Short mmCIF file of C-alpha atoms in Angstrom, two decimals:
data_model
loop_
_atom_site.label_atom_id
_atom_site.label_comp_id
_atom_site.label_asym_id
_atom_site.label_seq_id
_atom_site.Cartn_x
_atom_site.Cartn_y
_atom_site.Cartn_z
CA MET A 944 -1.36 -30.45 -13.05
CA THR A 945 0.65 -27.18 -13.46
CA GLN A 946 -0.50 -27.15 -16.89
CA GLY A 947 -4.06 -26.88 -15.86
CA ALA A 948 -3.34 -24.02 -13.62
CA GLU A 949 -1.27 -22.36 -16.25
CA GLN A 950 -3.95 -22.87 -18.78
CA GLU A 951 -6.30 -21.15 -16.51
CA ILE A 952 -4.12 -17.97 -16.84
CA ALA A 953 -3.54 -18.44 -20.70
CA GLN A 954 -7.24 -18.53 -21.10
CA LYS A 955 -7.85 -15.20 -19.74
CA GLY A 956 -6.30 -13.85 -22.88
CA TYR A 957 -3.50 -11.61 -21.59
CA ALA A 958 -0.93 -9.82 -23.83
CA HIS A 959 1.92 -11.06 -21.68
CA PRO A 960 0.35 -14.23 -19.63
CA GLU A 961 4.13 -15.14 -18.80
CA MET A 962 3.85 -12.22 -16.31
CA LEU A 963 1.68 -14.40 -14.01
CA VAL A 964 2.25 -17.78 -12.45
CA SER A 965 -0.27 -19.93 -10.69
CA THR A 966 -0.11 -20.92 -7.16
CA GLN A 967 0.25 -24.49 -8.28
CA TRP A 968 3.48 -23.32 -10.23
CA VAL A 969 4.80 -21.69 -7.35
CA ALA A 970 4.38 -24.88 -5.21
CA GLU A 971 6.24 -26.88 -7.68
CA HIS A 972 8.98 -24.50 -7.66
CA VAL A 973 9.71 -23.64 -3.95
CA ASP A 974 13.03 -25.53 -4.28
CA ASP A 975 13.92 -24.13 -7.50
CA PRO A 976 17.38 -22.51 -7.35
CA ASN A 977 16.58 -20.44 -10.27
CA VAL A 978 13.58 -19.12 -8.61
CA ARG A 979 13.23 -16.44 -5.79
CA ILE A 980 9.83 -16.13 -4.05
CA VAL A 981 9.35 -12.69 -2.54
CA GLU A 982 6.50 -11.71 -0.23
CA SER A 983 5.81 -8.10 -0.36
CA ASP A 984 2.84 -6.80 1.70
CA GLU A 985 1.12 -3.68 3.09
CA ASP A 986 0.61 -5.55 6.48
CA VAL A 987 4.14 -6.23 6.86
CA LEU A 988 3.89 -8.60 9.81
CA LEU A 989 2.01 -11.15 7.82
CA TYR A 990 5.12 -12.84 6.62
CA ASP A 991 6.32 -13.41 10.05
CA ILE A 992 2.85 -14.99 10.94
CA GLY A 993 3.39 -17.51 7.96
CA HIS A 994 4.58 -17.42 4.51
CA ILE A 995 5.24 -19.48 1.43
CA PRO A 996 8.22 -22.00 2.19
CA ASN A 997 11.31 -20.52 1.03
CA ALA A 998 9.92 -17.17 0.42
CA VAL A 999 11.84 -14.17 1.43
CA LYS A 1000 10.32 -10.91 2.75
CA ILE A 1001 10.91 -7.59 0.99
CA ASP A 1002 9.47 -4.53 2.95
CA TRP A 1003 8.50 -2.07 0.66
CA VAL A 1004 8.91 0.70 3.25
CA GLU A 1005 12.31 -0.48 4.99
CA ASP A 1006 13.91 -2.04 1.81
CA LEU A 1007 12.96 -0.26 -1.28
CA ASN A 1008 12.90 3.30 -0.13
CA ASP A 1009 15.61 5.85 0.44
CA PRO A 1010 15.59 6.68 4.05
CA LEU A 1011 15.72 10.41 3.71
CA ILE A 1012 14.30 11.75 0.75
CA ARG A 1013 11.14 10.69 -1.07
CA ASP A 1014 12.45 8.40 -3.65
CA TYR A 1015 13.64 4.67 -4.04
CA LEU A 1016 16.78 3.36 -3.18
CA ASP A 1017 19.89 3.90 -5.36
CA PRO A 1018 21.38 1.16 -7.54
CA GLU A 1019 24.20 0.31 -4.88
CA HIS A 1020 21.51 -0.48 -2.40
CA PHE A 1021 19.54 -2.38 -4.91
CA ALA A 1022 22.38 -4.47 -5.82
CA ARG A 1023 23.25 -5.14 -2.05
CA LEU A 1024 19.55 -6.00 -1.31
CA MET A 1025 19.33 -8.46 -4.23
CA SER A 1026 22.73 -10.00 -3.02
CA GLU A 1027 21.41 -10.27 0.63
CA LYS A 1028 18.28 -11.99 -0.64
CA GLY A 1029 20.25 -14.44 -2.69
CA ILE A 1030 18.86 -13.12 -6.00
CA SER A 1031 21.24 -12.75 -9.12
CA PRO A 1032 20.52 -10.95 -12.41
CA ASP A 1033 19.33 -14.18 -13.90
CA THR A 1034 16.98 -15.20 -11.10
CA MET A 1035 13.33 -15.35 -11.71
CA VAL A 1036 11.70 -13.40 -8.86
CA VAL A 1037 7.96 -14.35 -8.32
CA PHE A 1038 6.09 -11.71 -5.96
CA TYR A 1039 3.13 -12.25 -4.04
CA GLY A 1040 1.36 -10.51 -1.24
CA ASP A 1041 -1.75 -9.21 0.58
CA LYS A 1042 -4.60 -7.11 -0.83
CA ASN A 1043 -4.73 -8.63 -4.48
CA ASN A 1044 -1.12 -8.35 -4.76
CA TRP A 1045 -1.22 -4.59 -4.41
CA TRP A 1046 2.22 -4.22 -2.71
CA ALA A 1047 3.69 -7.24 -4.98
CA CYS A 1048 3.20 -5.23 -7.99
CA TYR A 1049 4.45 -2.14 -6.42
CA ALA A 1050 7.74 -4.08 -5.59
CA LEU A 1051 7.61 -5.66 -9.04
CA TRP A 1052 7.48 -1.99 -10.37
CA VAL A 1053 10.51 -0.75 -8.17
CA PHE A 1054 12.57 -3.95 -9.68
CA GLY A 1055 11.58 -2.50 -13.04
CA LEU A 1056 13.36 0.86 -12.35
CA PHE A 1057 16.60 -1.14 -11.84
CA GLY A 1058 16.13 -3.21 -15.19
CA HIS A 1059 15.35 -6.61 -13.21
CA GLU A 1060 12.56 -7.74 -15.60
CA ASN A 1061 12.71 -11.38 -15.04
CA ALA A 1062 9.82 -10.97 -12.51
CA LYS A 1063 6.36 -12.28 -12.24
CA ILE A 1064 3.23 -12.02 -9.84
CA MET A 1065 1.69 -15.10 -8.30
CA ASP A 1066 -1.94 -14.65 -9.38
CA GLY A 1067 -4.35 -14.70 -6.43
CA GLY A 1068 -1.50 -13.83 -3.94
CA ARG A 1069 -1.61 -14.66 -0.26
CA LEU A 1070 -5.42 -15.00 -0.20
CA LYS A 1071 -5.35 -17.70 -2.85
CA TRP A 1072 -2.47 -19.71 -1.45
CA GLU A 1073 -4.08 -19.76 1.86
CA ALA A 1074 -7.61 -20.47 0.64
CA GLU A 1075 -6.12 -23.30 -1.30
CA GLY A 1076 -4.76 -24.67 2.01
CA ARG A 1077 -1.23 -24.65 0.94
CA PRO A 1078 1.67 -25.01 3.36
CA MET A 1079 2.85 -21.99 5.24
CA THR A 1080 5.77 -21.77 7.35
CA GLN A 1081 7.35 -19.31 9.91
CA GLU A 1082 10.76 -20.43 9.14
CA VAL A 1083 12.91 -17.52 7.37
CA PRO A 1084 15.19 -19.07 4.76
CA SER A 1085 18.70 -17.92 4.42
CA PHE A 1086 20.36 -18.02 0.74
CA PRO A 1087 23.93 -17.61 0.11
CA HIS A 1088 24.79 -13.97 -1.06
CA THR A 1089 24.88 -13.77 -4.73
CA ASP A 1090 27.10 -11.30 -6.87
CA TYR A 1091 24.70 -8.89 -8.22
CA PRO A 1092 26.33 -5.91 -10.26
CA VAL A 1093 25.19 -2.48 -9.45
CA PRO A 1094 22.55 -1.87 -12.05
CA THR A 1095 21.84 1.12 -14.26
CA ARG A 1096 18.66 3.04 -13.03
CA ASP A 1097 16.22 4.22 -15.59
CA ASP A 1098 13.00 5.76 -14.42
CA SER A 1099 11.91 7.24 -17.67
CA LYS A 1100 10.04 4.36 -19.09
CA ILE A 1101 7.68 3.52 -16.40
CA ARG A 1102 7.62 6.40 -13.63
CA ALA A 1103 6.32 9.73 -14.23
CA PHE A 1104 7.23 12.74 -12.28
CA ARG A 1105 5.23 16.16 -11.67
CA GLU A 1106 6.68 17.76 -14.65
CA ASP A 1107 5.76 14.81 -16.85
CA VAL A 1108 2.07 15.01 -15.71
CA MET A 1109 2.16 18.84 -16.35
CA GLU A 1110 3.45 18.02 -20.05
CA HIS A 1111 1.06 15.14 -20.25
CA LEU A 1112 -1.89 17.55 -19.37
CA GLU A 1113 -1.16 20.00 -21.83
CA LYS A 1114 -1.09 17.32 -24.68
CA ARG A 1115 -4.56 16.00 -23.26
CA GLY A 1116 -2.86 12.64 -22.57
CA PRO A 1117 -5.04 10.04 -20.83
CA LEU A 1118 -4.77 9.75 -17.13
CA VAL A 1119 -6.22 7.25 -14.88
CA ASP A 1120 -7.08 7.81 -11.04
CA VAL A 1121 -7.19 4.72 -9.30
CA ARG A 1122 -8.50 5.75 -6.04
CA SER A 1123 -11.90 5.42 -4.56
CA PRO A 1124 -14.89 7.73 -5.83
CA GLY A 1125 -14.86 9.50 -2.55
CA GLU A 1126 -11.10 10.63 -2.90
CA TYR A 1127 -11.43 11.20 -6.66
CA SER A 1128 -14.23 13.70 -5.97
CA GLY A 1129 -12.47 15.42 -3.32
CA GLU A 1130 -15.48 14.65 -0.99
CA LEU A 1131 -13.34 12.34 1.35
CA LEU A 1132 -10.95 15.27 2.21
CA HIS A 1133 -13.73 17.28 3.54
CA MET A 1134 -15.19 14.60 5.70
CA PRO A 1135 -14.60 16.52 9.07
CA ASP A 1136 -13.94 13.36 10.89
CA TYR A 1137 -11.11 11.64 9.10
CA PRO A 1138 -7.87 13.46 9.61
CA GLN A 1139 -6.81 12.85 5.88
CA GLU A 1140 -2.94 12.65 6.03
CA GLY A 1141 -1.23 14.25 3.00
CA ALA A 1142 -3.21 16.64 0.90
CA LEU A 1143 -4.29 20.27 1.51
CA ARG A 1144 -6.71 20.12 -1.47
CA GLY A 1145 -8.96 17.44 -2.74
CA GLY A 1146 -10.19 16.34 -6.21
CA HIS A 1147 -8.46 14.93 -9.10
CA ILE A 1148 -5.96 15.73 -11.99
CA PRO A 1149 -8.09 17.46 -14.74
CA GLY A 1150 -9.32 15.06 -17.16
CA ALA A 1151 -8.37 11.78 -15.34
CA ALA A 1152 -10.86 8.87 -15.52
CA ASN A 1153 -11.51 7.18 -12.31
CA VAL A 1154 -11.24 3.46 -12.08
CA PRO A 1155 -10.56 2.16 -8.42
CA TRP A 1156 -7.84 -0.07 -8.71
CA ALA A 1157 -9.64 -3.30 -7.04
CA ARG A 1158 -11.86 -3.40 -10.10
CA ALA A 1159 -9.08 -5.38 -11.81
CA VAL A 1160 -9.33 -8.27 -9.65
CA ARG A 1161 -11.86 -11.01 -8.61
CA GLU A 1162 -12.91 -11.84 -5.31
CA ASP A 1163 -10.38 -14.61 -4.79
CA GLY A 1164 -7.54 -11.95 -5.49
CA THR A 1165 -6.73 -13.14 -9.27
CA PHE A 1166 -6.91 -10.81 -11.94
CA LYS A 1167 -9.73 -10.58 -14.14
CA SER A 1168 -9.71 -11.76 -17.75
CA ALA A 1169 -8.61 -9.57 -20.59
CA ASP A 1170 -12.04 -9.15 -21.85
CA GLU A 1171 -13.37 -7.79 -18.55
CA LEU A 1172 -10.52 -5.73 -18.04
CA LYS A 1173 -10.94 -4.20 -21.55
CA ALA A 1174 -14.68 -3.54 -20.59
CA ILE A 1175 -13.67 -1.46 -17.72
CA TYR A 1176 -10.37 0.26 -18.74
CA GLU A 1177 -11.46 0.89 -22.50
CA GLY A 1178 -15.20 0.41 -22.55
CA GLU A 1179 -15.73 2.79 -19.47
CA ALA A 1180 -12.62 4.74 -19.19
CA ALA A 1181 -11.84 5.11 -22.78
CA LEU A 1182 -8.35 4.00 -22.63
CA ASN A 1183 -6.55 2.58 -25.66
CA GLU A 1184 -3.43 0.33 -26.00
CA ARG A 1185 -1.85 2.80 -28.24
CA ASP A 1186 -2.21 5.53 -25.56
CA ASP A 1187 0.49 6.95 -23.51
CA VAL A 1188 -1.04 6.49 -20.02
CA ILE A 1189 -0.35 7.87 -16.62
CA ALA A 1190 -1.82 6.26 -13.54
CA TYR A 1191 -1.80 7.69 -10.09
CA CYS A 1192 -3.43 7.20 -6.56
CA ARG A 1193 -2.42 8.71 -3.32
CA ILE A 1194 1.43 7.54 -3.10
CA GLY A 1195 1.60 5.40 -6.01
CA GLU A 1196 0.93 2.08 -4.54
CA ARG A 1197 -2.45 1.49 -6.05
CA SER A 1198 -1.57 2.75 -9.26
CA SER A 1199 1.41 0.38 -9.65
CA HIS A 1200 -1.15 -2.43 -9.46
CA THR A 1201 -3.12 -0.72 -12.41
CA TRP A 1202 0.24 -0.14 -14.28
CA PHE A 1203 0.86 -3.98 -14.15
CA VAL A 1204 -2.74 -4.58 -15.55
CA LEU A 1205 -2.47 -1.86 -18.34
CA LYS A 1206 1.02 -2.89 -19.31
CA TYR A 1207 1.27 -6.80 -19.04
CA LEU A 1208 -2.25 -8.08 -19.02
CA LEU A 1209 -3.62 -5.59 -21.61
CA GLY A 1210 -0.24 -5.09 -23.34
CA TYR A 1211 0.03 -1.28 -23.22
CA ASP A 1212 3.45 -0.11 -24.53
CA ASN A 1213 3.50 3.23 -22.84
CA VAL A 1214 2.18 3.16 -19.04
CA ARG A 1215 3.90 5.24 -16.42
CA ASN A 1216 3.06 5.35 -12.57
CA TYR A 1217 3.11 8.62 -11.19
CA ASP A 1218 3.98 7.63 -7.77
CA GLY A 1219 4.13 11.39 -6.21
CA SER A 1220 0.31 10.93 -6.95
CA TRP A 1221 -2.03 12.90 -4.69
CA THR A 1222 0.13 13.34 -1.90
CA GLU A 1223 2.11 15.57 -4.09
CA TRP A 1224 -0.40 16.98 -6.56
CA GLY A 1225 -2.92 17.71 -3.96
CA ASN A 1226 -0.42 19.99 -2.06
CA ALA A 1227 1.52 21.41 -4.93
CA VAL A 1228 1.09 25.06 -5.33
CA ARG A 1229 -1.04 26.10 -8.54
CA ALA A 1230 -1.37 22.40 -9.71
CA PRO A 1231 -4.49 22.34 -11.38
CA ILE A 1232 -7.48 20.68 -10.04
CA GLU A 1233 -10.94 19.29 -10.92
CA ARG A 1234 -13.75 17.97 -8.87
CA MET B 606 -12.99 9.85 17.26
CA PRO B 607 -11.80 8.51 14.00
CA GLY B 608 -8.32 8.42 12.94
CA GLY B 609 -6.15 7.25 9.98
CA SER B 610 -7.17 6.80 6.26
CA PRO B 611 -9.87 4.39 5.56
CA GLU B 612 -8.79 4.10 1.89
CA CYS B 613 -5.17 3.56 2.32
CA GLY B 614 -3.22 2.61 5.21
CA GLY B 615 -5.86 1.77 7.83
CA SER B 616 -8.10 3.56 10.16
CA ILE B 617 -9.54 3.32 13.55
CA VAL B 618 -12.54 4.68 15.49
CA ILE B 619 -12.00 5.17 19.19
CA TYR B 620 -15.11 5.32 21.81
CA LEU B 621 -14.37 6.90 25.00
CA ALA B 622 -16.63 7.34 27.90
CA GLY B 623 -15.60 9.66 30.39
CA GLY B 624 -15.94 9.40 34.17
CA GLU B 625 -15.71 11.79 37.24
CA GLU B 626 -12.65 14.21 37.60
CA GLY B 627 -11.03 13.57 34.42
CA ARG B 628 -11.08 9.66 34.51
CA ILE B 629 -11.76 7.39 31.60
CA ARG B 630 -14.93 5.01 32.47
CA ASP B 631 -14.40 2.94 29.27
CA LEU B 632 -12.41 2.76 26.22
CA SER B 633 -12.88 0.73 22.84
CA PHE B 634 -12.16 0.78 19.16
CA THR B 635 -13.03 -0.58 15.68
CA GLY B 636 -10.84 -0.53 12.78
CA GLN B 637 -9.25 -2.01 9.75
CA GLY B 638 -5.59 -1.90 8.80
CA ASP B 639 -2.51 -3.58 9.42
CA ILE B 640 -1.37 -5.57 12.15
CA ILE B 641 0.80 -2.97 13.68
CA SER B 642 -1.85 -0.43 13.74
CA GLN B 643 -4.65 -2.54 15.19
CA ALA B 644 -2.43 -4.36 17.63
CA ALA B 645 -0.81 -0.99 18.81
CA THR B 646 -4.32 0.44 19.15
CA SER B 647 -5.32 -2.36 21.28
CA LEU B 648 -2.28 -2.16 23.36
CA ILE B 649 -2.52 1.53 24.17
CA LEU B 650 -6.04 1.04 25.09
CA LYS B 651 -5.34 -1.72 27.44
CA GLN B 652 -2.47 -0.15 28.91
CA VAL B 653 -4.54 3.14 29.76
CA MET B 654 -7.37 1.20 31.32
CA ASP B 655 -5.05 -1.25 33.16
CA ASP B 656 -3.06 1.71 34.62
CA GLY B 657 -6.12 3.60 35.33
CA LEU B 658 -4.77 6.74 33.75
CA THR B 659 -6.83 9.95 33.61
CA MET B 660 -7.21 11.99 30.57
CA GLY B 661 -4.39 14.49 31.38
CA GLU B 662 -2.02 11.68 31.84
CA VAL B 663 -3.03 10.30 28.66
CA LEU B 664 -2.38 13.54 26.91
CA ALA B 665 1.24 13.55 28.51
CA LEU B 666 1.95 9.99 27.28
CA ASP B 667 5.17 10.17 25.19
CA TYR B 668 4.88 8.70 21.59
CA LYS B 669 8.62 7.46 21.66
CA ALA B 670 8.35 5.60 24.72
CA PHE B 671 5.06 3.84 23.61
CA VAL B 672 6.76 2.86 20.23
CA ASP B 673 9.70 1.47 22.36
CA ARG B 674 7.16 -0.54 24.28
CA VAL B 675 5.62 -2.00 20.99
CA GLY B 676 9.19 -2.74 19.66
CA ARG B 677 11.33 -0.72 17.50
CA GLU B 678 12.24 -3.69 15.47
CA VAL B 679 8.68 -4.49 14.88
CA VAL B 680 7.69 -1.03 14.18
CA GLY B 681 10.74 0.01 11.99
CA SER B 682 9.72 3.12 10.03
CA ARG B 683 5.98 2.68 10.40
CA THR B 684 5.86 4.85 13.41
CA ARG B 685 2.57 6.57 12.07
CA ASN B 686 0.79 2.98 12.21
CA ALA B 687 2.11 2.29 15.67
CA THR B 688 0.91 5.72 17.03
CA MET B 689 -2.36 5.87 15.32
CA GLY B 690 -4.26 4.55 18.42
CA LEU B 691 -2.53 6.83 20.84
CA SER B 692 -2.73 10.01 18.69
CA THR B 693 -6.51 9.38 17.98
CA LEU B 694 -7.07 8.68 21.71
CA LYS B 695 -5.44 11.97 22.36
CA SER B 696 -7.70 13.51 19.82
CA ALA B 697 -10.80 11.77 21.36
CA ILE B 698 -9.90 13.21 24.86
CA ARG B 699 -9.42 16.68 23.52
CA GLN B 700 -12.62 16.59 21.68
CA TYR B 701 -14.33 15.19 25.06
CA GLN B 702 -12.80 18.08 27.09
CA LYS B 703 -14.00 20.69 24.52
CA ASN B 704 -17.42 19.12 24.50
CA ARG B 705 -17.31 19.39 28.26
CA LEU B 706 -16.34 23.00 28.21
CA LEU B 707 -18.99 23.96 25.88
CA ALA B 708 -21.65 22.26 27.75
CA ASP B 709 -20.61 23.83 31.06
CA SER B 710 -20.47 27.17 29.51
CA THR B 711 -24.14 27.17 28.94
CA THR B 712 -26.67 27.62 31.65
CA GLU B 713 -27.69 24.05 31.69
CA PRO B 714 -27.59 22.19 35.14
CA ALA B 715 -24.12 20.60 35.53
CA ARG B 716 -23.92 16.95 34.44
CA ASN B 717 -22.83 13.79 36.31
CA GLY B 718 -19.51 12.20 34.60
CA GLY B 719 -19.68 11.15 30.97
#
């Protein structure tokens, strides 16, 4: 049975199909001691209403962020979090969540900063699991604490900072803005009604192509096939797998989803998520803007 | 009165019908967003109507006390989500009061309530 579901993923033609697992595969591994299923949602109370049996919650806001400065947690806290969730360096972590696995991808990306790369996304997320009528529970599992050595943190490969984006601009490197067209054009910022939290200026980083993040998924929450994705990111947005690409949105959450798509599904070697995104750029003095 | 960010993080629109002497005749909202923001909005509107608060009293409501009522454990750091409803309601009231002032400052005859 798993074979059929995994074949479906294999048939989508991805560069790294092994980065996705099917709901069926997860159903067959809920008791696997080498696997840790992690739910990471934007709507953080969804887990409490019901989750995949034996899944633990990782709250992106509370667990993965530094409480004081705008950054992710430090390596010591990451190691402690892993230990608490019963994750060891060898554990395969399978992320899933709401909104097309948007926050699941963000969590997977943060794990990547700490070198925990044995991580996958459950294709289709919460939506698909529920739609298939699979069991959900409110029981919160408890796993024995593991020994997780404090990792080395390296942001350079998958994270872009403001200075990196400035350098990238000078080289006319490709950028992809994954927000809605209204945010991209700066129009939304000028809607007198909605008090837009975050930016003093609207628009986009000069030269950025606009591909709203959710174009990468189908209605059932699963990712589109490689061919469909190429038509969008390469056909429309003129990206290329040999490019050095930077993706951004408002706070880096939607762009980590696109980062996942470009890096693992389309096999781009050089993709970085600019998590400062528009909340930083749109407020930065003298940062160039286009509308 | 809208509040929040429709594209990311949730948003609501609050509908307020004003009554005589700073009272609130009716309150409702529409919205989309996480459970915290939508439920907290529902909670505050219900509290205001159940307690019969006037607009002035709503403006004086304390955010911290409201978040305590929703539950600190539930809200955690997401205080913005939890207070979206109350802050938008306060904005709606201020807008309503401003509109009344502008209306009253013309030579039109006085209106009844909202």
